[in-house]
mmCIF file of C-alpha atoms in Angstrom:
data_model
loop_
_atom_site.group_PDB
_atom_site.id
_atom_site.type_symbol
_atom_site.label_atom_id
_atom_site.label_comp_id
_atom_site.label_asym_id
_atom_site.label_seq_id
_atom_site.Cartn_x
_atom_site.Cartn_y
_atom_site.Cartn_z
ATOM 1 C CA MET A 1 4.733 -47.664 32.912
ATOM 2 C CA ILE A 2 2.947 -44.534 31.577
ATOM 3 C CA GLU A 3 3.969 -43.510 28.163
ATOM 4 C CA LYS A 4 5.071 -39.904 27.712
ATOM 5 C CA PRO A 5 2.814 -37.962 25.232
ATOM 6 C CA ALA A 6 4.349 -37.536 21.791
ATOM 7 C CA LYS A 7 6.041 -34.218 21.219
ATOM 8 C CA SER A 8 4.730 -31.937 18.558
ATOM 9 C CA ILE A 9 7.337 -30.787 16.164
ATOM 10 C CA LEU A 10 4.888 -28.651 14.174
ATOM 11 C CA GLU A 11 1.746 -26.922 15.405
ATOM 12 C CA ILE A 12 -0.244 -24.674 13.052
ATOM 13 C CA ASP A 13 -3.345 -22.846 14.491
ATOM 14 C CA ASP A 14 -5.880 -20.932 12.413
ATOM 15 C CA LEU A 15 -3.447 -19.865 9.679
ATOM 16 C CA HIS A 16 -4.657 -17.385 7.045
ATOM 17 C CA VAL A 17 -2.510 -16.429 4.081
ATOM 18 C CA HIS A 18 -3.672 -14.060 1.313
ATOM 19 C CA PHE A 19 -2.100 -12.815 -1.893
ATOM 20 C CA VAL A 20 -3.187 -9.165 -2.463
ATOM 21 C CA SER A 21 -3.041 -7.206 -5.691
ATOM 22 C CA LYS A 22 -4.830 -4.210 -7.103
ATOM 23 C CA GLU A 23 -7.341 -6.383 -8.874
ATOM 24 C CA GLU A 24 -8.140 -9.062 -6.283
ATOM 25 C CA THR A 25 -7.368 -10.864 -3.057
ATOM 26 C CA VAL A 26 -6.512 -14.520 -3.352
ATOM 27 C CA LYS A 27 -7.386 -16.348 -0.153
ATOM 28 C CA ALA A 28 -4.846 -19.215 -0.440
ATOM 29 C CA VAL A 29 -5.075 -20.513 3.135
ATOM 30 C CA ASN A 30 -8.087 -20.104 5.322
ATOM 31 C CA GLY A 31 -8.054 -21.048 9.001
ATOM 32 C CA LEU A 32 -5.755 -24.014 8.544
ATOM 33 C CA SER A 33 -4.772 -25.994 11.670
ATOM 34 C CA LEU A 34 -2.693 -29.120 11.850
ATOM 35 C CA ARG A 35 -0.060 -30.883 14.070
ATOM 36 C CA ILE A 36 2.830 -33.282 13.390
ATOM 37 C CA ASN A 37 4.424 -35.325 16.138
ATOM 38 C CA SER A 38 8.062 -36.295 16.327
ATOM 39 C CA GLY A 39 8.903 -39.317 14.193
ATOM 40 C CA LYS A 40 5.629 -39.255 12.394
ATOM 41 C CA THR A 41 4.677 -38.608 8.742
ATOM 42 C CA LEU A 42 1.653 -36.474 7.949
ATOM 43 C CA GLY A 43 0.157 -36.664 4.457
ATOM 44 C CA LEU A 44 -1.361 -33.345 3.315
ATOM 45 C CA VAL A 45 -3.723 -34.318 0.541
ATOM 46 C CA GLY A 46 -5.830 -32.285 -1.875
ATOM 47 C CA GLU A 47 -6.389 -31.222 -5.439
ATOM 48 C CA THR A 48 -4.182 -28.761 -7.277
ATOM 49 C CA GLY A 49 -4.975 -25.258 -5.984
ATOM 50 C CA ALA A 50 -5.956 -26.404 -2.463
ATOM 51 C CA GLY A 51 -3.110 -24.292 -0.841
ATOM 52 C CA LYS A 52 -0.761 -27.195 0.056
ATOM 53 C CA THR A 53 2.452 -25.554 -1.273
ATOM 54 C CA THR A 54 1.519 -22.178 0.103
ATOM 55 C CA THR A 55 1.252 -23.821 3.527
ATOM 56 C CA ALA A 56 4.677 -25.333 3.193
ATOM 57 C CA LEU A 57 6.243 -22.020 2.156
ATOM 58 C CA THR A 58 4.617 -20.363 5.172
ATOM 59 C CA ILE A 59 6.172 -22.889 7.506
ATOM 60 C CA LEU A 60 9.505 -21.777 6.084
ATOM 61 C CA ASN A 61 8.398 -18.110 6.284
ATOM 62 C CA LEU A 62 9.022 -17.864 2.549
ATOM 63 C CA VAL A 63 5.604 -16.570 1.325
ATOM 64 C CA PRO A 64 6.426 -14.517 -1.787
ATOM 65 C CA GLN A 65 6.578 -10.813 -1.097
ATOM 66 C CA PRO A 66 5.153 -8.223 -1.358
ATOM 67 C CA GLN A 67 1.888 -9.761 -2.503
ATOM 68 C CA GLY A 68 1.892 -12.582 0.056
ATOM 69 C CA LYS A 69 0.529 -11.643 3.488
ATOM 70 C CA ILE A 70 0.106 -13.780 6.557
ATOM 71 C CA ILE A 71 -3.212 -12.366 7.803
ATOM 72 C CA GLY A 72 -3.445 -14.344 11.021
ATOM 73 C CA GLY A 73 -2.595 -17.567 12.867
ATOM 74 C CA ARG A 74 0.406 -19.121 14.643
ATOM 75 C CA ILE A 75 3.093 -21.558 13.648
ATOM 76 C CA LEU A 76 5.168 -23.269 16.285
ATOM 77 C CA LEU A 77 8.184 -25.253 14.988
ATOM 78 C CA ASP A 78 9.832 -27.264 17.712
ATOM 79 C CA GLY A 79 8.486 -24.567 20.176
ATOM 80 C CA ILE A 80 9.690 -21.613 18.062
ATOM 81 C CA ASP A 81 7.124 -19.024 16.982
ATOM 82 C CA ILE A 82 8.127 -18.967 13.267
ATOM 83 C CA LEU A 83 6.071 -15.924 12.309
ATOM 84 C CA ALA A 84 7.734 -13.799 15.051
ATOM 85 C CA GLU A 85 11.360 -14.592 13.990
ATOM 86 C CA SER A 86 13.576 -12.249 12.073
ATOM 87 C CA GLU A 87 14.926 -13.196 8.613
ATOM 88 C CA SER A 88 18.452 -13.715 9.993
ATOM 89 C CA ALA A 89 17.005 -16.120 12.618
ATOM 90 C CA MET A 90 15.000 -17.945 9.957
ATOM 91 C CA GLU A 91 18.131 -18.437 7.795
ATOM 92 C CA ASP A 92 19.562 -20.553 10.701
ATOM 93 C CA ILE A 93 16.226 -22.354 11.269
ATOM 94 C CA ARG A 94 15.914 -23.304 7.591
ATOM 95 C CA GLY A 95 18.099 -26.272 7.021
ATOM 96 C CA ASN A 96 18.814 -26.882 10.736
ATOM 97 C CA THR A 97 15.352 -27.384 12.141
ATOM 98 C CA VAL A 98 13.282 -27.704 8.980
ATOM 99 C CA SER A 99 14.196 -28.566 5.401
ATOM 100 C CA MET A 100 12.219 -28.866 2.233
ATOM 101 C CA ILE A 101 12.354 -31.061 -0.843
ATOM 102 C CA PHE A 102 10.846 -29.071 -3.720
ATOM 103 C CA GLN A 103 8.520 -30.503 -6.325
ATOM 104 C CA ASP A 104 10.634 -30.553 -9.510
ATOM 105 C CA PRO A 105 14.165 -32.095 -9.227
ATOM 106 C CA MET A 106 14.900 -31.028 -12.758
ATOM 107 C CA THR A 107 14.897 -27.264 -11.867
ATOM 108 C CA SER A 108 15.761 -27.192 -8.111
ATOM 109 C CA LEU A 109 19.437 -27.773 -8.392
ATOM 110 C CA ASN A 110 22.011 -25.102 -9.477
ATOM 111 C CA PRO A 111 23.140 -26.183 -13.017
ATOM 112 C CA VAL A 112 26.581 -24.459 -12.780
ATOM 113 C CA MET A 113 27.664 -26.090 -9.414
ATOM 114 C CA THR A 114 28.564 -29.757 -8.823
ATOM 115 C CA VAL A 115 26.113 -31.673 -6.576
ATOM 116 C CA GLY A 116 28.956 -32.062 -4.080
ATOM 117 C CA GLU A 117 29.525 -28.246 -3.964
ATOM 118 C CA GLN A 118 25.851 -27.717 -3.391
ATOM 119 C CA ILE A 119 25.652 -30.056 -0.404
ATOM 120 C CA ALA A 120 28.999 -28.716 0.996
ATOM 121 C CA GLU A 121 27.696 -25.133 0.761
ATOM 122 C CA VAL A 122 24.873 -26.119 3.127
ATOM 123 C CA LEU A 123 27.288 -27.628 5.570
ATOM 124 C CA LYS A 124 29.659 -24.648 5.572
ATOM 125 C CA LEU A 125 26.676 -22.291 6.057
ATOM 126 C CA HIS A 126 24.883 -24.078 8.806
ATOM 127 C CA ARG A 127 27.661 -26.106 10.608
ATOM 128 C CA GLY A 128 30.684 -23.860 10.079
ATOM 129 C CA LEU A 129 32.785 -26.554 8.421
ATOM 130 C CA ASP A 130 35.810 -25.721 6.226
ATOM 131 C CA SER A 131 35.691 -26.682 2.564
ATOM 132 C CA LYS A 132 37.559 -30.031 2.982
ATOM 133 C CA GLU A 133 35.313 -31.267 5.806
ATOM 134 C CA ALA A 134 32.179 -30.184 4.126
ATOM 135 C CA MET A 135 33.033 -31.883 0.885
ATOM 136 C CA GLN A 136 33.904 -35.117 2.761
ATOM 137 C CA LEU A 137 30.607 -35.037 4.550
ATOM 138 C CA ALA A 138 28.787 -34.182 1.215
ATOM 139 C CA LYS A 139 30.218 -37.442 -0.224
ATOM 140 C CA GLU A 140 28.945 -39.291 2.787
ATOM 141 C CA MET A 141 25.496 -37.823 2.370
ATOM 142 C CA LEU A 142 25.426 -38.958 -1.340
ATOM 143 C CA GLU A 143 26.389 -42.463 -0.176
ATOM 144 C CA THR A 144 23.568 -42.386 2.331
ATOM 145 C CA VAL A 145 21.015 -41.769 -0.424
ATOM 146 C CA GLY A 146 22.585 -44.427 -2.757
ATOM 147 C CA ILE A 147 24.847 -42.272 -4.967
ATOM 148 C CA PRO A 148 28.525 -43.071 -5.145
ATOM 149 C CA GLY A 149 30.636 -40.375 -3.403
ATOM 150 C CA SER A 150 32.869 -40.360 -6.435
ATOM 151 C CA ARG A 151 30.077 -38.631 -8.370
ATOM 152 C CA SER A 152 30.181 -35.562 -6.132
ATOM 153 C CA ASN A 153 32.187 -33.697 -8.820
ATOM 154 C CA GLU A 154 29.490 -34.136 -11.429
ATOM 155 C CA TYR A 155 26.887 -31.552 -12.451
ATOM 156 C CA PRO A 156 23.108 -31.970 -12.204
ATOM 157 C CA HIS A 157 22.687 -32.511 -15.945
ATOM 158 C CA GLN A 158 24.804 -35.716 -15.637
ATOM 159 C CA PHE A 159 22.166 -37.340 -13.329
ATOM 160 C CA SER A 160 18.781 -38.964 -14.195
ATOM 161 C CA GLY A 161 15.591 -37.581 -12.698
ATOM 162 C CA GLY A 162 15.583 -40.204 -9.857
ATOM 163 C CA MET A 163 19.231 -39.458 -9.091
ATOM 164 C CA LYS A 164 18.552 -35.719 -9.084
ATOM 165 C CA GLN A 165 15.732 -36.392 -6.522
ATOM 166 C CA ARG A 166 18.114 -38.404 -4.374
ATOM 167 C CA VAL A 167 20.505 -35.359 -4.475
ATOM 168 C CA LEU A 168 17.700 -33.178 -3.208
ATOM 169 C CA ILE A 169 16.936 -35.614 -0.404
ATOM 170 C CA ALA A 170 20.651 -35.566 0.549
ATOM 171 C CA LEU A 171 20.465 -31.633 0.509
ATOM 172 C CA GLY A 172 17.384 -31.750 2.700
ATOM 173 C CA LEU A 173 18.851 -34.212 5.238
ATOM 174 C CA THR A 174 22.395 -32.748 5.415
ATOM 175 C CA CYS A 175 21.884 -31.020 8.731
ATOM 176 C CA LYS A 176 19.469 -33.763 10.123
ATOM 177 C CA PRO A 177 16.462 -31.425 10.515
ATOM 178 C CA LYS A 178 13.649 -32.195 12.927
ATOM 179 C CA LEU A 179 10.985 -31.646 10.208
ATOM 180 C CA LEU A 180 11.304 -32.534 6.538
ATOM 181 C CA ILE A 181 8.706 -31.109 4.051
ATOM 182 C CA ALA A 182 8.417 -33.054 0.824
ATOM 183 C CA ASP A 183 6.339 -31.192 -1.803
ATOM 184 C CA GLU A 184 5.209 -33.769 -4.423
ATOM 185 C CA PRO A 185 8.644 -35.333 -4.339
ATOM 186 C CA THR A 186 7.935 -38.091 -6.911
ATOM 187 C CA THR A 187 5.846 -36.118 -9.502
ATOM 188 C CA ALA A 188 8.469 -36.273 -12.277
ATOM 189 C CA LEU A 189 9.542 -39.865 -11.709
ATOM 190 C CA ASP A 190 8.339 -43.101 -13.223
ATOM 191 C CA VAL A 191 6.656 -45.681 -11.020
ATOM 192 C CA THR A 192 9.687 -47.759 -10.342
ATOM 193 C CA ILE A 193 11.957 -44.946 -9.351
ATOM 194 C CA GLN A 194 9.074 -43.397 -7.335
ATOM 195 C CA ALA A 195 8.873 -46.563 -5.145
ATOM 196 C CA GLN A 196 12.643 -46.517 -4.584
ATOM 197 C CA VAL A 197 12.635 -42.877 -3.569
ATOM 198 C CA LEU A 198 9.660 -43.301 -1.241
ATOM 199 C CA LYS A 199 11.331 -46.255 0.486
ATOM 200 C CA LEU A 200 14.552 -44.233 0.835
ATOM 201 C CA MET A 201 12.708 -41.368 2.396
ATOM 202 C CA GLY A 202 10.932 -43.649 4.894
ATOM 203 C CA ASP A 203 14.109 -45.334 5.891
ATOM 204 C CA LEU A 204 16.000 -42.154 6.328
ATOM 205 C CA LYS A 205 13.184 -40.623 8.323
ATOM 206 C CA ASP A 206 13.259 -43.502 10.736
ATOM 207 C CA GLU A 207 17.092 -43.411 10.868
ATOM 208 C CA PHE A 208 17.112 -39.723 11.754
ATOM 209 C CA ASN A 209 13.887 -39.827 13.792
ATOM 210 C CA MET A 210 12.454 -36.896 11.848
ATOM 211 C CA ALA A 211 8.908 -35.705 11.421
ATOM 212 C CA MET A 212 7.824 -35.395 7.775
ATOM 213 C CA LEU A 213 5.086 -33.394 6.038
ATOM 214 C CA MET A 214 4.356 -35.271 2.779
ATOM 215 C CA ILE A 215 2.429 -33.074 0.439
ATOM 216 C CA THR A 216 0.737 -34.965 -2.359
ATOM 217 C CA HIS A 217 -2.452 -35.660 -4.325
ATOM 218 C CA ASP A 218 -1.580 -39.347 -4.676
ATOM 219 C CA LEU A 219 -3.423 -41.533 -2.167
ATOM 220 C CA GLY A 220 -1.126 -44.504 -3.019
ATOM 221 C CA ILE A 221 1.792 -42.582 -1.662
ATOM 222 C CA VAL A 222 -0.139 -41.649 1.411
ATOM 223 C CA ALA A 223 -1.008 -45.402 2.022
ATOM 224 C CA GLU A 224 2.583 -46.455 1.727
ATOM 225 C CA ILE A 225 4.481 -43.800 3.828
ATOM 226 C CA CYS A 226 2.162 -41.803 6.069
ATOM 227 C CA ASP A 227 0.980 -42.305 9.701
ATOM 228 C CA ASP A 228 -1.574 -39.509 9.592
ATOM 229 C CA VAL A 229 -3.556 -37.746 6.943
ATOM 230 C CA ALA A 230 -4.985 -34.183 6.624
ATOM 231 C CA VAL A 231 -7.391 -33.579 3.651
ATOM 232 C CA MET A 232 -7.202 -29.972 2.407
ATOM 233 C CA TYR A 233 -9.809 -28.151 0.316
ATOM 234 C CA ALA A 234 -9.896 -24.452 -0.592
ATOM 235 C CA GLY A 235 -7.232 -23.491 1.882
ATOM 236 C CA SER A 236 -8.420 -25.367 5.031
ATOM 237 C CA ILE A 237 -8.416 -28.863 6.531
ATOM 238 C CA VAL A 238 -11.788 -30.547 6.015
ATOM 239 C CA GLU A 239 -10.889 -33.910 7.572
ATOM 240 C CA SER A 240 -7.979 -35.242 9.521
ATOM 241 C CA GLY A 241 -7.109 -38.467 11.248
ATOM 242 C CA THR A 242 -4.741 -41.434 11.339
ATOM 243 C CA LEU A 243 -4.148 -43.384 8.162
ATOM 244 C CA GLU A 244 -6.599 -46.034 9.141
ATOM 245 C CA GLU A 245 -9.393 -43.576 10.028
ATOM 246 C CA ILE A 246 -9.141 -41.665 6.742
ATOM 247 C CA PHE A 247 -8.936 -44.779 4.653
ATOM 248 C CA ASP A 248 -11.456 -46.919 6.408
ATOM 249 C CA TYR A 249 -13.742 -44.464 8.247
ATOM 250 C CA LYS A 250 -13.776 -41.342 6.075
ATOM 251 C CA ARG A 251 -16.436 -38.830 7.108
ATOM 252 C CA HIS A 252 -16.250 -35.818 4.816
ATOM 253 C CA PRO A 253 -17.901 -35.829 1.358
ATOM 254 C CA TYR A 254 -14.792 -34.420 -0.186
ATOM 255 C CA THR A 255 -12.652 -37.238 1.197
ATOM 256 C CA GLU A 256 -15.187 -39.695 0.038
ATOM 257 C CA GLY A 257 -15.109 -38.090 -3.450
ATOM 258 C CA LEU A 258 -11.272 -38.373 -3.641
ATOM 259 C CA PHE A 259 -11.443 -42.182 -2.946
ATOM 260 C CA ASN A 260 -14.485 -42.792 -5.281
ATOM 261 C CA SER A 261 -12.672 -41.061 -8.157
ATOM 262 C CA LEU A 262 -9.842 -43.619 -8.065
ATOM 263 C CA PRO A 263 -9.889 -46.944 -9.929
ATOM 264 C CA ASP A 264 -10.970 -50.025 -7.977
ATOM 265 C CA ILE A 265 -8.366 -52.683 -8.727
ATOM 266 C CA GLY A 266 -10.676 -55.387 -7.317
ATOM 267 C CA ASN A 267 -13.435 -54.593 -9.833
ATOM 268 C CA LYS A 268 -12.171 -53.737 -13.362
ATOM 269 C CA SER A 269 -15.774 -53.183 -14.639
ATOM 270 C CA HIS A 270 -16.460 -50.449 -12.093
ATOM 271 C CA GLU A 271 -16.633 -46.942 -13.577
ATOM 272 C CA LEU A 272 -14.785 -44.027 -11.941
ATOM 273 C CA VAL A 273 -17.024 -41.634 -10.030
ATOM 274 C CA PRO A 274 -15.404 -38.174 -10.453
ATOM 275 C CA ILE A 275 -16.092 -35.172 -8.206
ATOM 276 C CA GLN A 276 -18.264 -32.870 -10.236
ATOM 277 C CA GLY A 277 -17.152 -29.320 -10.811
ATOM 278 C CA LEU A 278 -13.847 -27.639 -10.111
ATOM 279 C CA MET A 279 -11.894 -26.328 -7.129
ATOM 280 C CA PRO A 280 -13.292 -22.820 -6.349
ATOM 281 C CA ASN A 281 -11.458 -19.689 -7.320
ATOM 282 C CA PRO A 282 -9.538 -18.638 -4.179
ATOM 283 C CA ALA A 283 -10.287 -15.026 -5.095
ATOM 284 C CA ASP A 284 -14.013 -15.718 -5.025
ATOM 285 C CA LEU A 285 -14.736 -18.514 -2.525
ATOM 286 C CA PRO A 286 -18.387 -19.429 -1.995
ATOM 287 C CA ALA A 287 -20.215 -18.602 1.190
ATOM 288 C CA GLY A 288 -20.693 -21.278 3.832
ATOM 289 C CA CYS A 289 -18.874 -24.580 3.211
ATOM 290 C CA PRO A 290 -16.503 -24.091 0.268
ATOM 291 C CA PHE A 291 -17.238 -27.587 -0.961
ATOM 292 C CA HIS A 292 -21.036 -27.213 -1.085
ATOM 293 C CA PRO A 293 -21.333 -26.378 -4.820
ATOM 294 C CA ARG A 294 -19.849 -29.771 -5.618
ATOM 295 C CA CYS A 295 -21.291 -31.775 -2.823
ATOM 296 C CA GLU A 296 -24.097 -34.341 -3.490
ATOM 297 C CA TYR A 297 -25.074 -34.180 0.209
ATOM 298 C CA ALA A 298 -25.346 -30.399 0.316
ATOM 299 C CA MET A 299 -28.180 -28.747 2.374
ATOM 300 C CA SER A 300 -29.365 -25.185 2.457
ATOM 301 C CA LYS A 301 -27.397 -24.593 5.573
ATOM 302 C CA CYS A 302 -24.173 -25.539 3.828
ATOM 303 C CA ALA A 303 -24.487 -22.472 1.502
ATOM 304 C CA GLU A 304 -25.033 -20.126 4.440
ATOM 305 C CA GLU A 305 -22.769 -21.094 7.318
ATOM 306 C CA ARG A 306 -19.175 -22.501 7.540
ATOM 307 C CA PRO A 307 -19.441 -25.847 9.184
ATOM 308 C CA TYR A 308 -17.997 -26.445 12.621
ATOM 309 C CA THR A 309 -15.476 -29.176 13.411
ATOM 310 C CA ARG A 310 -16.886 -32.491 14.704
ATOM 311 C CA TRP A 311 -14.537 -34.862 16.502
ATOM 312 C CA PHE A 312 -15.166 -38.645 16.229
ATOM 313 C CA SER A 313 -12.113 -39.662 18.270
ATOM 314 C CA ASP A 314 -9.047 -38.042 19.824
ATOM 315 C CA THR A 315 -7.310 -38.044 16.371
ATOM 316 C CA HIS A 316 -10.165 -37.854 13.848
ATOM 317 C CA TYR A 317 -12.245 -34.865 12.901
ATOM 318 C CA ALA A 318 -14.242 -33.493 9.981
ATOM 319 C CA ALA A 319 -15.764 -30.076 9.230
ATOM 320 C CA CYS A 320 -19.277 -30.900 7.834
ATOM 321 C CA TRP A 321 -22.849 -30.103 8.690
ATOM 322 C CA LEU A 322 -23.960 -33.691 8.034
ATOM 323 C CA TYR A 323 -22.704 -34.515 11.585
ATOM 324 C CA GLU A 324 -24.542 -31.686 13.372
ATOM 325 C CA ALA A 325 -26.938 -34.111 15.138
ATOM 326 C CA SER A 326 -25.324 -37.436 14.296
ATOM 327 C CA ASP A 327 -21.897 -39.088 13.871
ATOM 328 C CA LYS A 328 -23.194 -41.748 11.408
ATOM 329 C CA PRO A 329 -20.285 -42.574 8.980
ATOM 330 C CA MET A 330 -20.335 -42.325 5.184
ATOM 331 C CA LEU A 331 -21.624 -45.608 3.712
ATOM 332 C CA LYS A 332 -21.550 -44.911 -0.051
ATOM 333 C CA SER A 333 -17.767 -44.921 -0.702
ATOM 334 C CA ARG A 334 -15.918 -48.078 -1.688
ATOM 335 C CA ASP A 335 -13.655 -49.889 0.801
ATOM 336 C CA TYR A 336 -10.571 -48.866 -1.059
ATOM 337 C CA ALA A 337 -7.801 -48.951 1.536
ATOM 338 C CA LYS A 338 -6.893 -52.640 1.453
ATOM 339 C CA GLY A 339 -6.794 -52.927 -2.279
ATOM 340 C CA GLN A 340 -4.711 -49.710 -2.595
ATOM 341 C CA GLN A 341 -2.167 -50.795 -0.047
ATOM 342 C CA LYS A 342 -1.766 -54.212 -1.698
ATOM 343 C CA ALA A 343 -1.163 -52.522 -4.965
ATOM 344 C CA ILE A 344 1.776 -50.532 -3.762
#
């Protein structure tokens, strides 16, 4: 029996997003392309300032105005051209087709509404339920994420950080979207609660057969929950592949640097190897490859021309001049994947 090809829930092609002011133009996203298939989780990884959150907001067509401008590219969400839709159409798409869990659970909930009212409001808006039906379903959603329905009449300040994050997950899943975007969902949580929240998200993703975009800088989270990984630097994807390809067969120097800058739990005497320098100013990006000022492999060509994309398999590619004439893999980085996955 021939398997049907996986359906793409999200396709982004050559996306460019700038923030324009009188003083400067910040190039936040520069030629980004990625794809997420139904039922899969893609980890979008990179340092602070790489453009990850801007990418997420663009998927929702919520780039801050008037400074934010989508200069070019295309976003297809379940076949819908997001950038061509009106604001009224987007209001229906947000919540129904795509939902987002924002970074800080402490500030993402309305402090003067009970958590039940906030979930019920979504149900009334998107599913046309009356107040009684919406509140009943709100209680059921709280139960789904491990919060007693009896707490639906309580306010956000009465919940711990981990419980608030569960409320946000309930809000995001209320209308069973086809794509869930999670922007650093465990940043404010301790390690124990983080593990519980990640397991909950993974279980609910499988239960509802959703696709998920997990935005993070934590490779441990990626190892635990993601099927595929896209590594982002200075507004574009520099390497992308399956979890195994990125962890075991990394090809881009930046990806190598991310892994080498993490502790090796199998060798306590090993010193960390940080990536030298800082993420470039998005208002003044270097010519050629944006990573070349920090790259130990940099050649003269790297400072002159933007590298083309080299494919190593049907799912794995990297944008680097090192592979212009060869596909020899990086050999200097540590074998980190097995140890990291055991540590989770």
